Coordinates of C-alpha atoms in Angstrom, one line a residue:
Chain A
X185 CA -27.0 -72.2 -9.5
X186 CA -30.4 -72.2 -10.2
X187 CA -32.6 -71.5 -6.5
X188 CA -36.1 -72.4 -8.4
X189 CA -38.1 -74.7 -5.8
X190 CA -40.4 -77.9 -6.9
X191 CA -42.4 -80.3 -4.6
X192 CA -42.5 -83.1 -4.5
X193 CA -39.3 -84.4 -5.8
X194 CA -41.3 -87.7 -6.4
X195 CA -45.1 -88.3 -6.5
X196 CA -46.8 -92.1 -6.8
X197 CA -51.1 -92.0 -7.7
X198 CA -53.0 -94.6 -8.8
X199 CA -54.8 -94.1 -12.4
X200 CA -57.7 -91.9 -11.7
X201 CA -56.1 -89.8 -9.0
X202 CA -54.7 -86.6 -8.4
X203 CA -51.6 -85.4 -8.8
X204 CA -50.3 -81.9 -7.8
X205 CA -47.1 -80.4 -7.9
X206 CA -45.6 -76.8 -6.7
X207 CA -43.0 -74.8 -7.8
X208 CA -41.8 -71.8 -6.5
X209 CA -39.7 -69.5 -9.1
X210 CA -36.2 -67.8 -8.7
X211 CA -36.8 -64.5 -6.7
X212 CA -37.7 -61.6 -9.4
X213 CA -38.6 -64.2 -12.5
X214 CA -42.1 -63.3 -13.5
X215 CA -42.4 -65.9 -16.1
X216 CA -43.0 -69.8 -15.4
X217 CA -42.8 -72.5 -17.5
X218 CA -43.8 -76.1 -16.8
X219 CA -42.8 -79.0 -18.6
X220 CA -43.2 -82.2 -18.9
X221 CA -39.9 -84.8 -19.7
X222 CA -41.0 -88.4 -21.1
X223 CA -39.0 -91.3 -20.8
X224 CA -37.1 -90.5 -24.2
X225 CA -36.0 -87.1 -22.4
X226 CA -37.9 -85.0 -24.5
X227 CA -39.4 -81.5 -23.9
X228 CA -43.1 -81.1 -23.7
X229 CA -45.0 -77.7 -23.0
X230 CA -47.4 -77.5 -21.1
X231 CA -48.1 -73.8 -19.8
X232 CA -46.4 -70.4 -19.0
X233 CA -47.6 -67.7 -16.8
X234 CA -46.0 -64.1 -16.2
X235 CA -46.6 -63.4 -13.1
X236 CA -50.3 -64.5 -12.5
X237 CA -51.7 -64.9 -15.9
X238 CA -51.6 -67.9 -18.7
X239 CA -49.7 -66.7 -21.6
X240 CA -50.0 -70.0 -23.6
X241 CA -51.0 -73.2 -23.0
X242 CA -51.6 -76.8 -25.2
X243 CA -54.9 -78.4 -25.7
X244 CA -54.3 -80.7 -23.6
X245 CA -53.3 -78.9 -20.5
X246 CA -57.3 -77.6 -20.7
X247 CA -58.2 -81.0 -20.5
X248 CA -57.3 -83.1 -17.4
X249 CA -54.4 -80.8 -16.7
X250 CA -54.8 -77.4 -14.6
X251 CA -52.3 -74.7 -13.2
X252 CA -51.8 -71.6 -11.4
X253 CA -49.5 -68.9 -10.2
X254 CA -51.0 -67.3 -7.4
X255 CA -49.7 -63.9 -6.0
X256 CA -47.4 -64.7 -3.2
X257 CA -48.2 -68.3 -3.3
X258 CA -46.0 -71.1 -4.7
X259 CA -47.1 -72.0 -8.4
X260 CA -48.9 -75.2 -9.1
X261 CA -49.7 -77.9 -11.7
X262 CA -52.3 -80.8 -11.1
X263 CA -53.4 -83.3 -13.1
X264 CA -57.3 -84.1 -12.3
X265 CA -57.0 -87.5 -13.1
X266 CA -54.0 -89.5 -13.5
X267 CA -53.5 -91.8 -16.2
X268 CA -50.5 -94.1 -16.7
X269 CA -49.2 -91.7 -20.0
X270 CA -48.7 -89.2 -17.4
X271 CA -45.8 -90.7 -15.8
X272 CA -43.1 -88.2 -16.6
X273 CA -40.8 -85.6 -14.9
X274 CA -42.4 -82.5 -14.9
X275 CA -40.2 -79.6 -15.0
X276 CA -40.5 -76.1 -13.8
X277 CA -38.9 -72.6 -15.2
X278 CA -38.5 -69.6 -14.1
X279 CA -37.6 -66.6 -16.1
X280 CA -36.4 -63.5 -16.4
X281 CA -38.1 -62.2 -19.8
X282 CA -39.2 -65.4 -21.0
X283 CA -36.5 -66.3 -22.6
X284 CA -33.2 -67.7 -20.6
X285 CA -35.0 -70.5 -18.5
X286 CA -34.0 -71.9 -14.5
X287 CA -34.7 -75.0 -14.2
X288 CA -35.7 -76.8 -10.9
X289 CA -35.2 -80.5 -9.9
X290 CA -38.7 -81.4 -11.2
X291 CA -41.5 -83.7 -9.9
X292 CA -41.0 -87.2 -11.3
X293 CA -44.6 -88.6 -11.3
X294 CA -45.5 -92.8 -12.1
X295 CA -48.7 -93.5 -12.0
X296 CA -49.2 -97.2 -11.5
Chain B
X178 CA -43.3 -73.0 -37.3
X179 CA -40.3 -72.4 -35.1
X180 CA -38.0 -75.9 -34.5
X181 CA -34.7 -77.0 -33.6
X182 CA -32.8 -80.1 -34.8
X183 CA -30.4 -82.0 -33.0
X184 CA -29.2 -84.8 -35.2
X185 CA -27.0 -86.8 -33.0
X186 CA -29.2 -89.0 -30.5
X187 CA -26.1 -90.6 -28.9
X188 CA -22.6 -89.4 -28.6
X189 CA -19.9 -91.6 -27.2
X190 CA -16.4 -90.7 -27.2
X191 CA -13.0 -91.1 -25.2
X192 CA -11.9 -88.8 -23.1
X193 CA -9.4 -86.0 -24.3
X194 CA -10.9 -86.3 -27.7
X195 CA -13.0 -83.1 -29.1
X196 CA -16.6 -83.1 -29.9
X197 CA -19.0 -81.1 -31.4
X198 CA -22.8 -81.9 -31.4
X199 CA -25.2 -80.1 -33.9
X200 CA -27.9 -77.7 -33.5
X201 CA -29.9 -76.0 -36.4
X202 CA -33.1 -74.3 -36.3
X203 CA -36.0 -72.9 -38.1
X204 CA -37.3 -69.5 -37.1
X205 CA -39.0 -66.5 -38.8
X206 CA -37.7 -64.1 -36.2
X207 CA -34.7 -62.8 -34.5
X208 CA -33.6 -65.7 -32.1
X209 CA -31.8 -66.4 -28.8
X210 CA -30.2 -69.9 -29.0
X211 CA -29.1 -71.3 -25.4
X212 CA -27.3 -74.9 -24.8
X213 CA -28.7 -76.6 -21.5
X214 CA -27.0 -79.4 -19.9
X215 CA -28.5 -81.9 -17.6
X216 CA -26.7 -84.4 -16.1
X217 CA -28.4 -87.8 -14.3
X218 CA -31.0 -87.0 -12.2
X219 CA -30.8 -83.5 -12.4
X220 CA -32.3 -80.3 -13.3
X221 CA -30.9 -78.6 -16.9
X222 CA -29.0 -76.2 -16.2
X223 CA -28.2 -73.4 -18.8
X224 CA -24.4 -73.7 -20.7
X225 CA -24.3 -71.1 -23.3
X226 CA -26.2 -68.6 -24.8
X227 CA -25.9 -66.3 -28.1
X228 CA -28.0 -63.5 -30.3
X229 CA -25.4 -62.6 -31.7
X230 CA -24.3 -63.5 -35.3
X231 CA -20.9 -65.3 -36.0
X232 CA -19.6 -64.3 -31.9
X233 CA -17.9 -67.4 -30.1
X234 CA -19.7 -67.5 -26.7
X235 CA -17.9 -69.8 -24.5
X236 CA -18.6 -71.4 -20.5
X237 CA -16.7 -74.1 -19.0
X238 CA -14.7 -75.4 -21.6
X239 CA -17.6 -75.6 -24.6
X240 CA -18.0 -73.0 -27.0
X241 CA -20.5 -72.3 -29.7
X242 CA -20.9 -69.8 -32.5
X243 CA -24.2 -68.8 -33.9
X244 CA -24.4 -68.4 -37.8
X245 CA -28.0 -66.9 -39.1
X246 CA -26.4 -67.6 -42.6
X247 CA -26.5 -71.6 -41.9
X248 CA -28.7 -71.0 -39.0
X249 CA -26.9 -73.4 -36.6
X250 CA -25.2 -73.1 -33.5
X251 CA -23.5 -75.8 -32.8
X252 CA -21.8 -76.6 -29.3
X253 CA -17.7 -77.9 -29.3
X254 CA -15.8 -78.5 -26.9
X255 CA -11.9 -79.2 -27.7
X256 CA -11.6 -81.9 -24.9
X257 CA -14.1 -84.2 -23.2
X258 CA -14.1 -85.1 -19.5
X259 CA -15.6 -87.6 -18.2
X260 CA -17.8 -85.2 -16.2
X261 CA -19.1 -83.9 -19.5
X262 CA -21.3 -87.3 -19.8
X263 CA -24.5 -85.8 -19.7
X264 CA -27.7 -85.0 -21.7
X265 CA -27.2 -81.6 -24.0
X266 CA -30.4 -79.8 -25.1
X267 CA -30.2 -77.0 -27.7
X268 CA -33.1 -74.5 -27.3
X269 CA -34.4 -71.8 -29.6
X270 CA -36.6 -68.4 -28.5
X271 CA -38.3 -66.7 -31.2
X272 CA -39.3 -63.6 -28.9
X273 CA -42.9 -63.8 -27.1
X274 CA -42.3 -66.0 -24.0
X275 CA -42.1 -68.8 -26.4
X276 CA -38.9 -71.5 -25.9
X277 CA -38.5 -74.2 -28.5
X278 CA -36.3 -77.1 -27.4
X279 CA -34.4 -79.8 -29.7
X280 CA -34.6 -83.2 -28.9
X281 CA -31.7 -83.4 -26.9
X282 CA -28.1 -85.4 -27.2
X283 CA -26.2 -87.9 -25.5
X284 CA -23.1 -88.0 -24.7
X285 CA -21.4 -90.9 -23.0
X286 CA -17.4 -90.2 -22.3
X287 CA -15.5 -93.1 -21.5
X288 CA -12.2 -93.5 -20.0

């Protein structure tokens, strides 16, 4: 079973808000993925880090959207400013070599 | 560009009966091909993976065999429970940290 952490299972904002969200990854993985899951279940990247550093990102994540893996912190994703397109599940994955993924519970986000 | 294609949106079948949903893909490189499953309100969790050409991998009842000739890997199972009701997700890695997932599949066993 996967033993990747997220917080908050469940985060409510208001458009205009922030929203941030932690994940800490499975013991050993230095690569983490987040995602984001719209309402038609689909896969979105957003951003993957081995160990501290961005390996790729989407435009849009340089936009509103900002993350981090700090050393020996929990990893994070925040959205500066919440807008009601941004209601999703946001996934988080940790691997191994960047390939097989763990998956935690995600963060489902609604922004009224 | 690297992509995966999962044809079937929705899958509903009776219980006992077999099933096999597709997965194809498009990739330049030497891939790993992985199943996940997620279930309501859960996190994916991974089912099956392969690199290697025509081998039958198999976990918990599915199977799947990847064929680079066809480039598919397409995930069977020779009798559905109704536990197996559940979102299937077929996911491609080129190499370089880089996942591609399909679009995922229902499936919907009924009694």
């Amino acid at each position: 079973n996967s033993k990747v952490i997220q917080t908050p299972r469940y985060l409510v904002k208001g458009q205009g808000q922030k929203a941030k969200m932690r994940c800490i990854p499975e013991k050993g993985h230095p690569v983490v993925f987040w995602y984001q899951q719209n309402k038609n279940n689909e896969f979105k990247f957003l951003i993957n880090f081995q160990n501290q550093e961005v390996l790729q990102q989407i435009d849009m994540t340089e936009k509103r959207f900002s993350a981090e893996c700090p050393s020996n912190s929990p990893c994070s994703l925040e959205i500066q400013s919440s807008e009601a397109g941004d209601s999703a599940l946001y996934l988080c994955a940790s691997s191994l070599r960047g390939d097989e993924q763990y998956f935690g519970p995600g963060t489902r986000l609604t922004v009224l | 560009g690297d992509s995966v294609t999962q044809t079937e949106g929705l899958v509903t079948l009776t219980k006992g009966l077999p099933v096999m949903l597709n997965c194809t893909y498009q990739t330049t490189y030497s891939p790993f091909l992985f199943w996940y499953v997620q279930h309501l309100n859960e996190a994916p969790k991974l089912l099956l993976k392969s690199s290697t050409d025509n081998k039958r991998t198999e976990h918990q009842g599915f199977y799947a065999t990847l064929h680079k000739s066809s480039s598919s890997f397409h995930l069977q199972k020779s009798s559905v429970q109704l536990s197996d009701s559940a979102l299937y997700f077929c996911a491609l890695s080129p190499g370089g940290y880089k996942v591609v997932f399909g679009s995922g599949t229902r499936l919907l066993v009924s009694p």
